């Protein structure tokens, strides 16, 4: 189980966890469906969420406007709508990955570029599998298992302990040798030195001092520098790994690319820019399957508000907690 704050109850019977129990029950029920039916239902739910989640819809619109200014307004909106359908499908994919039976492992999936990973391993080098937050992350993580063994580096769901536990247990049950919190640097390095590739994604705006601003779609973007440090500490090569659902619904594709050369370079900003460039190219291939509902450009070196029409409720809550109490 991931670490949790003392104030966060972890017992399933606690009222604050009932919502998580309901979510897990619905995921289990969804996984009882044939996989094509589950994905259709997920896409329908995603289309509905487009209307029910206006704040996330505005974030996705703004991200796509920033990253694809060459698209017309109609094309950007069509991308947003497709993205929400894929987000809903991603929930169904998570249900299948966590709770689906043997039929899930027979879902069509092609894997290309394994020779890049094998070449690094045969040379005795540890490997970090550089990836990004695409919506099919859970199911492809299960489908890739027969082809390669990899540990998973992830951000614990501190305030959702039941979901966190279920996700960790499902990933371990489905073949991942380790599921490691992103802050457990020693655990990650030990795993790399054991010769187990580690899946890593550094494409979210985490609150950490270990970050620099590097271009992503031409925008100076807060980018964590952990990839450089992990590569250096673990003496590991970095092999990009990306995945996507086939647009015709016939299955999935997983691609491994040649390792990054001369990485790390000794300049964390340059390394961050190289990582972002690799991620950007993958996003451009399937722009409607990326996690656009995340405030990727929240922090800006000039303190520009990149989401002026979207209130940041979490920041408002933090400011209230920091506000000094009035003297009695």
mmCIF file of N, CA and C in Angstrom, residues 208-312:
data_model
loop_
_atom_site.group_PDB
_atom_site.id
_atom_site.type_symbol
_atom_site.label_atom_id
_atom_site.label_comp_id
_atom_site.label_asym_id
_atom_site.label_seq_id
_atom_site.Cartn_x
_atom_site.Cartn_y
_atom_site.Cartn_z
ATOM 1 N N UNK A 208 7.243 19.975 -7.155
ATOM 2 C CA UNK A 208 8.556 19.542 -6.691
ATOM 3 C C UNK A 208 9.586 20.606 -7.043
ATOM 4 N N UNK A 209 10.643 20.667 -6.237
ATOM 5 C CA UNK A 209 11.730 21.594 -6.538
ATOM 6 C C UNK A 209 12.640 21.059 -7.632
ATOM 7 N N UNK A 210 12.570 19.733 -7.867
ATOM 8 C CA UNK A 210 13.430 19.103 -8.863
ATOM 9 C C UNK A 210 12.797 19.213 -10.250
ATOM 10 N N UNK A 211 12.700 20.443 -10.752
ATOM 11 C CA UNK A 211 12.122 20.633 -12.073
ATOM 12 C C UNK A 211 12.776 21.835 -12.742
ATOM 13 N N UNK A 212 12.690 21.857 -14.055
ATOM 14 C CA UNK A 212 13.180 22.961 -14.870
ATOM 15 C C UNK A 212 12.091 23.284 -15.881
ATOM 16 N N UNK A 213 12.263 24.391 -16.580
ATOM 17 C CA UNK A 213 11.337 24.732 -17.657
ATOM 18 C C UNK A 213 11.981 24.379 -18.992
ATOM 19 N N UNK A 214 11.302 23.508 -19.716
ATOM 20 C CA UNK A 214 11.797 23.037 -21.006
ATOM 21 C C UNK A 214 10.646 23.064 -22.001
ATOM 22 N N UNK A 215 10.938 23.249 -23.298
ATOM 23 C CA UNK A 215 9.846 23.371 -24.273
ATOM 24 C C UNK A 215 9.069 22.080 -24.455
ATOM 25 N N UNK A 216 7.760 22.227 -24.522
ATOM 26 C CA UNK A 216 6.837 21.141 -24.854
ATOM 27 C C UNK A 216 5.770 21.775 -25.729
ATOM 28 N N UNK A 217 5.732 21.400 -26.999
ATOM 29 C CA UNK A 217 4.890 22.065 -27.996
ATOM 30 C C UNK A 217 5.214 23.558 -28.079
ATOM 31 N N UNK A 218 6.508 23.884 -27.895
ATOM 32 C CA UNK A 218 6.947 25.263 -28.008
ATOM 33 C C UNK A 218 6.646 26.128 -26.800
ATOM 34 N N UNK A 219 6.141 25.533 -25.722
ATOM 35 C CA UNK A 219 5.755 26.277 -24.527
ATOM 36 C C UNK A 219 6.728 25.929 -23.403
ATOM 37 N N UNK A 220 7.294 26.916 -22.701
ATOM 38 C CA UNK A 220 8.154 26.587 -21.561
ATOM 39 C C UNK A 220 7.329 25.876 -20.487
ATOM 40 N N UNK A 221 7.678 24.617 -20.223
ATOM 41 C CA UNK A 221 6.828 23.738 -19.419
ATOM 42 C C UNK A 221 7.599 23.199 -18.228
ATOM 43 N N UNK A 222 6.988 23.260 -17.054
ATOM 44 C CA UNK A 222 7.617 22.701 -15.859
ATOM 45 C C UNK A 222 7.820 21.199 -16.051
ATOM 46 N N UNK A 223 9.068 20.764 -15.982
ATOM 47 C CA UNK A 223 9.423 19.377 -16.301
ATOM 48 C C UNK A 223 10.332 18.821 -15.206
ATOM 49 N N UNK A 224 9.931 17.700 -14.625
ATOM 50 C CA UNK A 224 10.748 17.105 -13.561
ATOM 51 C C UNK A 224 12.041 16.570 -14.160
ATOM 52 N N UNK A 225 13.096 16.604 -13.356
ATOM 53 C CA UNK A 225 14.425 16.200 -13.825
ATOM 54 C C UNK A 225 14.796 14.798 -13.348
ATOM 55 N N UNK A 226 13.807 14.046 -12.860
ATOM 56 C CA UNK A 226 14.097 12.724 -12.291
ATOM 57 C C UNK A 226 14.692 11.768 -13.318
ATOM 58 N N UNK A 227 14.302 11.890 -14.585
ATOM 59 C CA UNK A 227 14.812 10.955 -15.585
ATOM 60 C C UNK A 227 16.330 11.022 -15.674
ATOM 61 N N UNK A 228 16.884 12.224 -15.671
ATOM 62 C CA UNK A 228 18.339 12.369 -15.717
ATOM 63 C C UNK A 228 18.987 11.731 -14.505
ATOM 64 N N UNK A 229 18.425 11.988 -13.322
ATOM 65 C CA UNK A 229 19.023 11.466 -12.092
ATOM 66 C C UNK A 229 18.923 9.944 -12.027
ATOM 67 N N UNK A 230 17.762 9.405 -12.403
ATOM 68 C CA UNK A 230 17.594 7.955 -12.363
ATOM 69 C C UNK A 230 18.505 7.266 -13.367
ATOM 70 N N UNK A 231 18.624 7.861 -14.548
ATOM 71 C CA UNK A 231 19.488 7.281 -15.562
ATOM 72 C C UNK A 231 20.942 7.260 -15.088
ATOM 73 N N UNK A 232 21.353 8.344 -14.439
ATOM 74 C CA UNK A 232 22.736 8.418 -13.956
ATOM 75 C C UNK A 232 22.958 7.475 -12.783
ATOM 76 N N UNK A 233 22.053 7.477 -11.801
ATOM 77 C CA UNK A 233 22.228 6.664 -10.609
ATOM 78 C C UNK A 233 22.126 5.167 -10.917
ATOM 79 N N UNK A 234 21.221 4.823 -11.828
ATOM 80 C CA UNK A 234 21.032 3.418 -12.168
ATOM 81 C C UNK A 234 21.890 2.954 -13.321
ATOM 82 N N UNK A 235 22.695 3.874 -13.878
ATOM 83 C CA UNK A 235 23.519 3.564 -15.054
ATOM 84 C C UNK A 235 22.654 2.913 -16.133
ATOM 85 N N UNK A 236 21.543 3.593 -16.408
ATOM 86 C CA UNK A 236 20.510 3.014 -17.257
ATOM 87 C C UNK A 236 20.367 3.760 -18.578
ATOM 88 N N UNK A 237 20.143 2.998 -19.639
ATOM 89 C CA UNK A 237 19.751 3.572 -20.912
ATOM 90 C C UNK A 237 18.275 3.960 -20.853
ATOM 91 N N UNK A 238 17.876 4.881 -21.718
ATOM 92 C CA UNK A 238 16.479 5.320 -21.777
ATOM 93 C C UNK A 238 15.904 4.898 -23.125
ATOM 94 N N UNK A 239 14.947 3.976 -23.089
ATOM 95 C CA UNK A 239 14.295 3.473 -24.292
ATOM 96 C C UNK A 239 12.846 3.955 -24.290
ATOM 97 N N UNK A 240 12.441 4.803 -25.226
ATOM 98 C CA UNK A 240 11.043 5.261 -25.259
ATOM 99 C C UNK A 240 10.084 4.106 -25.561
ATOM 100 N N UNK A 241 8.950 4.109 -24.877
ATOM 101 C CA UNK A 241 7.903 3.117 -25.072
ATOM 102 C C UNK A 241 6.554 3.830 -25.091
ATOM 103 N N UNK A 242 5.807 3.654 -26.185
ATOM 104 C CA UNK A 242 4.503 4.311 -26.305
ATOM 105 C C UNK A 242 3.453 3.311 -26.745
ATOM 106 N N UNK A 243 2.212 3.648 -26.523
ATOM 107 C CA UNK A 243 1.111 2.718 -26.771
ATOM 108 C C UNK A 243 -0.121 3.509 -27.170
ATOM 109 N N UNK A 244 -0.976 2.876 -27.941
ATOM 110 C CA UNK A 244 -2.222 3.535 -28.337
ATOM 111 C C UNK A 244 -3.258 2.495 -28.729
ATOM 112 N N UNK A 245 -4.507 2.907 -28.603
ATOM 113 C CA UNK A 245 -5.606 2.094 -29.111
ATOM 114 C C UNK A 245 -5.730 2.342 -30.606
ATOM 115 N N UNK A 246 -5.963 1.306 -31.365
ATOM 116 C CA UNK A 246 -6.184 1.496 -32.797
ATOM 117 C C UNK A 246 -7.496 2.253 -33.003
ATOM 118 N N UNK A 247 -7.488 3.265 -33.848
ATOM 119 C CA UNK A 247 -8.704 4.070 -34.040
ATOM 120 C C UNK A 247 -9.916 3.268 -34.493
ATOM 121 N N UNK A 248 -9.705 2.130 -35.172
ATOM 122 C CA UNK A 248 -10.843 1.334 -35.635
ATOM 123 C C UNK A 248 -11.373 0.388 -34.564
ATOM 124 N N UNK A 249 -10.792 0.431 -33.350
ATOM 125 C CA UNK A 249 -11.273 -0.385 -32.253
ATOM 126 C C UNK A 249 -10.863 -1.838 -32.310
ATOM 127 N N UNK A 250 -9.908 -2.179 -33.174
ATOM 128 C CA UNK A 250 -9.547 -3.591 -33.371
ATOM 129 C C UNK A 250 -8.469 -4.087 -32.415
ATOM 130 N N UNK A 251 -7.965 -3.224 -31.529
ATOM 131 C CA UNK A 251 -6.932 -3.658 -30.601
ATOM 132 C C UNK A 251 -5.966 -2.529 -30.282
ATOM 133 N N UNK A 252 -4.715 -2.904 -29.993
ATOM 134 C CA UNK A 252 -3.752 -1.945 -29.460
ATOM 135 C C UNK A 252 -2.387 -2.121 -30.120
ATOM 136 N N UNK A 253 -1.602 -1.070 -30.043
ATOM 137 C CA UNK A 253 -0.245 -1.080 -30.573
ATOM 138 C C UNK A 253 0.712 -0.559 -29.511
ATOM 139 N N UNK A 254 1.828 -1.245 -29.340
ATOM 140 C CA UNK A 254 2.868 -0.836 -28.403
ATOM 141 C C UNK A 254 4.173 -0.727 -29.184
ATOM 142 N N UNK A 255 4.870 0.403 -29.029
ATOM 143 C CA UNK A 255 6.074 0.665 -29.817
ATOM 144 C C UNK A 255 7.242 1.008 -28.895
ATOM 145 N N UNK A 256 8.369 0.349 -29.119
ATOM 146 C CA UNK A 256 9.611 0.725 -28.455
ATOM 147 C C UNK A 256 10.514 1.366 -29.497
ATOM 148 N N UNK A 257 11.175 2.458 -29.118
ATOM 149 C CA UNK A 257 12.012 3.223 -30.034
ATOM 150 C C UNK A 257 13.483 3.059 -29.651
ATOM 151 N N UNK A 258 14.397 3.450 -30.534
ATOM 152 C CA UNK A 258 15.825 3.343 -30.193
ATOM 153 C C UNK A 258 16.158 4.147 -28.943
ATOM 154 N N UNK A 259 17.143 3.709 -28.162
ATOM 155 C CA UNK A 259 17.504 4.422 -26.929
ATOM 156 C C UNK A 259 18.036 5.821 -27.219
ATOM 157 N N UNK A 260 17.823 6.711 -26.253
ATOM 158 C CA UNK A 260 18.368 8.063 -26.380
ATOM 159 C C UNK A 260 19.886 7.998 -26.278
ATOM 160 N N UNK A 261 20.553 8.648 -27.206
ATOM 161 C CA UNK A 261 22.009 8.644 -27.223
ATOM 162 C C UNK A 261 22.563 9.767 -26.350
ATOM 163 N N UNK A 262 23.716 9.487 -25.716
ATOM 164 C CA UNK A 262 24.397 10.478 -24.875
ATOM 165 C C UNK A 262 23.454 11.054 -23.826
ATOM 166 N N UNK A 263 22.743 10.156 -23.173
ATOM 167 C CA UNK A 263 21.802 10.565 -22.132
ATOM 168 C C UNK A 263 22.134 9.799 -20.859
ATOM 169 N N UNK A 264 22.256 10.522 -19.712
ATOM 170 C CA UNK A 264 22.096 11.957 -19.532
ATOM 171 C C UNK A 264 23.304 12.726 -20.041
ATOM 172 N N UNK A 265 23.073 13.984 -20.360
ATOM 173 C CA UNK A 265 24.118 14.794 -20.977
ATOM 174 C C UNK A 265 24.958 15.554 -19.963
ATOM 175 N N UNK A 266 24.476 15.617 -18.710
ATOM 176 C CA UNK A 266 25.124 16.464 -17.720
ATOM 177 C C UNK A 266 24.427 17.793 -17.559
ATOM 178 N N UNK A 267 23.501 18.101 -18.447
ATOM 179 C CA UNK A 267 22.709 19.334 -18.383
ATOM 180 C C UNK A 267 21.248 18.920 -18.236
ATOM 181 N N UNK A 268 20.669 19.097 -17.042
ATOM 182 C CA UNK A 268 19.318 18.598 -16.790
ATOM 183 C C UNK A 268 18.274 19.320 -17.638
ATOM 184 N N UNK A 269 18.527 20.590 -17.959
ATOM 185 C CA UNK A 269 17.572 21.319 -18.796
ATOM 186 C C UNK A 269 17.568 20.772 -20.211
ATOM 187 N N UNK A 270 18.758 20.493 -20.731
ATOM 188 C CA UNK A 270 18.843 19.890 -22.062
ATOM 189 C C UNK A 270 18.195 18.507 -22.078
ATOM 190 N N UNK A 271 18.434 17.727 -21.021
ATOM 191 C CA UNK A 271 17.820 16.400 -20.946
ATOM 192 C C UNK A 271 16.303 16.498 -20.895
ATOM 193 N N UNK A 272 15.791 17.454 -20.131
ATOM 194 C CA UNK A 272 14.341 17.632 -20.042
ATOM 195 C C UNK A 272 13.758 18.014 -21.397
ATOM 196 N N UNK A 273 14.477 18.854 -22.132
ATOM 197 C CA UNK A 273 14.003 19.244 -23.464
ATOM 198 C C UNK A 273 13.981 18.042 -24.404
ATOM 199 N N UNK A 274 14.978 17.171 -24.310
ATOM 200 C CA UNK A 274 15.003 15.970 -25.165
ATOM 201 C C UNK A 274 13.850 15.042 -24.803
ATOM 202 N N UNK A 275 13.605 14.869 -23.498
ATOM 203 C CA UNK A 275 12.490 14.030 -23.085
ATOM 204 C C UNK A 275 11.176 14.589 -23.618
ATOM 205 N N UNK A 276 10.969 15.883 -23.471
ATOM 206 C CA UNK A 276 9.728 16.494 -23.933
ATOM 207 C C UNK A 276 9.567 16.379 -25.444
ATOM 208 N N UNK A 277 10.669 16.468 -26.176
ATOM 209 C CA UNK A 277 10.588 16.350 -27.632
ATOM 210 C C UNK A 277 10.136 14.951 -28.046
ATOM 211 N N UNK A 278 10.647 13.923 -27.345
ATOM 212 C CA UNK A 278 10.233 12.546 -27.636
ATOM 213 C C UNK A 278 8.744 12.375 -27.326
ATOM 214 N N UNK A 279 8.308 12.899 -26.182
ATOM 215 C CA UNK A 279 6.899 12.805 -25.809
ATOM 216 C C UNK A 279 6.014 13.557 -26.787
ATOM 217 N N UNK A 280 6.454 14.740 -27.184
ATOM 218 C CA UNK A 280 5.653 15.542 -28.112
ATOM 219 C C UNK A 280 5.424 14.803 -29.427
ATOM 220 N N UNK A 281 6.457 14.159 -29.938
ATOM 221 C CA UNK A 281 6.308 13.425 -31.192
ATOM 222 C C UNK A 281 5.285 12.309 -31.034
ATOM 223 N N UNK A 282 5.295 11.622 -29.892
ATOM 224 C CA UNK A 282 4.320 10.557 -29.654
ATOM 225 C C UNK A 282 2.905 11.123 -29.541
ATOM 226 N N UNK A 283 2.765 12.260 -28.889
ATOM 227 C CA UNK A 283 1.443 12.879 -28.749
ATOM 228 C C UNK A 283 0.909 13.307 -30.110
ATOM 229 N N UNK A 284 1.770 13.842 -30.966
ATOM 230 C CA UNK A 284 1.324 14.298 -32.280
ATOM 231 C C UNK A 284 0.800 13.142 -33.133
ATOM 232 N N UNK A 285 1.280 11.935 -32.883
ATOM 233 C CA UNK A 285 0.796 10.792 -33.653
ATOM 234 C C UNK A 285 -0.629 10.405 -33.267
ATOM 235 N N UNK A 286 -0.980 10.617 -31.990
ATOM 236 C CA UNK A 286 -2.322 10.264 -31.500
ATOM 237 C C UNK A 286 -2.797 11.351 -30.530
ATOM 238 N N UNK A 287 -3.072 12.552 -31.023
ATOM 239 C CA UNK A 287 -3.381 13.668 -30.121
ATOM 240 C C UNK A 287 -4.672 13.487 -29.327
ATOM 241 N N UNK A 288 -5.583 12.659 -29.809
ATOM 242 C CA UNK A 288 -6.840 12.487 -29.087
ATOM 243 C C UNK A 288 -6.754 11.435 -27.987
ATOM 244 N N UNK A 289 -5.581 10.797 -27.814
ATOM 245 C CA UNK A 289 -5.447 9.759 -26.793
ATOM 246 C C UNK A 289 -4.522 10.162 -25.647
ATOM 247 N N UNK A 290 -4.205 11.439 -25.544
ATOM 248 C CA UNK A 290 -3.331 11.919 -24.482
ATOM 249 C C UNK A 290 -4.178 12.475 -23.341
ATOM 250 N N UNK A 291 -3.604 12.567 -22.138
ATOM 251 C CA UNK A 291 -4.336 13.034 -20.962
ATOM 252 C C UNK A 291 -4.379 14.564 -20.943
ATOM 253 N N UNK A 292 -5.238 15.117 -21.758
ATOM 254 C CA UNK A 292 -5.322 16.570 -21.880
ATOM 255 C C UNK A 292 -6.068 17.224 -20.724
ATOM 256 N N UNK A 293 -6.770 16.482 -19.891
ATOM 257 C CA UNK A 293 -7.536 17.106 -18.806
ATOM 258 C C UNK A 293 -6.641 17.493 -17.627
ATOM 259 N N UNK A 294 -5.344 17.247 -17.733
ATOM 260 C CA UNK A 294 -4.379 17.653 -16.709
ATOM 261 C C UNK A 294 -3.839 19.044 -17.054
ATOM 262 N N UNK A 295 -3.643 19.891 -16.039
ATOM 263 C CA UNK A 295 -3.101 21.248 -16.256
ATOM 264 C C UNK A 295 -1.592 21.149 -16.507
ATOM 265 N N UNK A 296 -1.225 20.705 -17.679
ATOM 266 C CA UNK A 296 0.190 20.474 -17.991
ATOM 267 C C UNK A 296 0.994 21.759 -17.932
ATOM 268 N N UNK A 297 0.382 22.901 -18.215
ATOM 269 C CA UNK A 297 1.124 24.162 -18.303
ATOM 270 C C UNK A 297 0.769 25.092 -17.147
ATOM 271 N N UNK A 298 0.417 24.496 -16.012
ATOM 272 C CA UNK A 298 -0.018 25.302 -14.872
ATOM 273 C C UNK A 298 1.070 26.260 -14.415
ATOM 274 N N UNK A 299 2.296 25.747 -14.236
ATOM 275 C CA UNK A 299 3.415 26.609 -13.839
ATOM 276 C C UNK A 299 4.059 27.208 -15.079
ATOM 277 N N UNK A 300 4.444 28.478 -14.970
ATOM 278 C CA UNK A 300 5.060 29.179 -16.100
ATOM 279 C C UNK A 300 6.193 30.034 -15.560
ATOM 280 N N UNK A 301 7.322 30.116 -16.272
ATOM 281 C CA UNK A 301 8.459 30.884 -15.743
ATOM 282 C C UNK A 301 8.138 32.364 -15.522
ATOM 283 N N UNK A 302 7.190 32.908 -16.283
ATOM 284 C CA UNK A 302 6.798 34.310 -16.116
ATOM 285 C C UNK A 302 5.546 34.453 -15.262
ATOM 286 N N UNK A 303 5.150 33.361 -14.585
ATOM 287 C CA UNK A 303 3.970 33.342 -13.721
ATOM 288 C C UNK A 303 2.712 33.771 -14.470
ATOM 289 N N UNK A 304 2.634 33.379 -15.724
ATOM 290 C CA UNK A 304 1.442 33.654 -16.527
ATOM 291 C C UNK A 304 0.380 32.619 -16.179
ATOM 292 N N UNK A 305 -0.860 33.068 -16.053
ATOM 293 C CA UNK A 305 -1.968 32.145 -15.815
ATOM 294 C C UNK A 305 -2.368 31.542 -17.157
ATOM 295 N N UNK A 306 -1.983 30.295 -17.374
ATOM 296 C CA UNK A 306 -2.252 29.642 -18.652
ATOM 297 C C UNK A 306 -3.684 29.126 -18.754
ATOM 298 N N UNK A 307 -4.407 29.140 -17.629
ATOM 299 C CA UNK A 307 -5.799 28.666 -17.623
ATOM 300 C C UNK A 307 -6.678 29.737 -16.977
ATOM 301 N N UNK A 308 -6.779 30.910 -17.605
ATOM 302 C CA UNK A 308 -7.450 32.049 -16.960
ATOM 303 C C UNK A 308 -8.935 31.847 -16.703
ATOM 304 N N UNK A 309 -9.585 30.966 -17.468
ATOM 305 C CA UNK A 309 -11.023 30.774 -17.315
ATOM 306 C C UNK A 309 -11.373 29.530 -16.509
ATOM 307 N N UNK A 310 -10.347 28.924 -15.892
ATOM 308 C CA UNK A 310 -10.579 27.685 -15.143
ATOM 309 C C UNK A 310 -10.108 27.887 -13.715
ATOM 310 N N UNK A 311 -11.024 27.962 -12.737
ATOM 311 C CA UNK A 311 -10.592 28.136 -11.343
ATOM 312 C C UNK A 311 -9.833 26.912 -10.845
ATOM 313 N N UNK A 312 -8.766 27.167 -10.099
ATOM 314 C CA UNK A 312 -7.970 26.075 -9.531
ATOM 315 C C UNK A 312 -8.459 25.858 -8.103
#
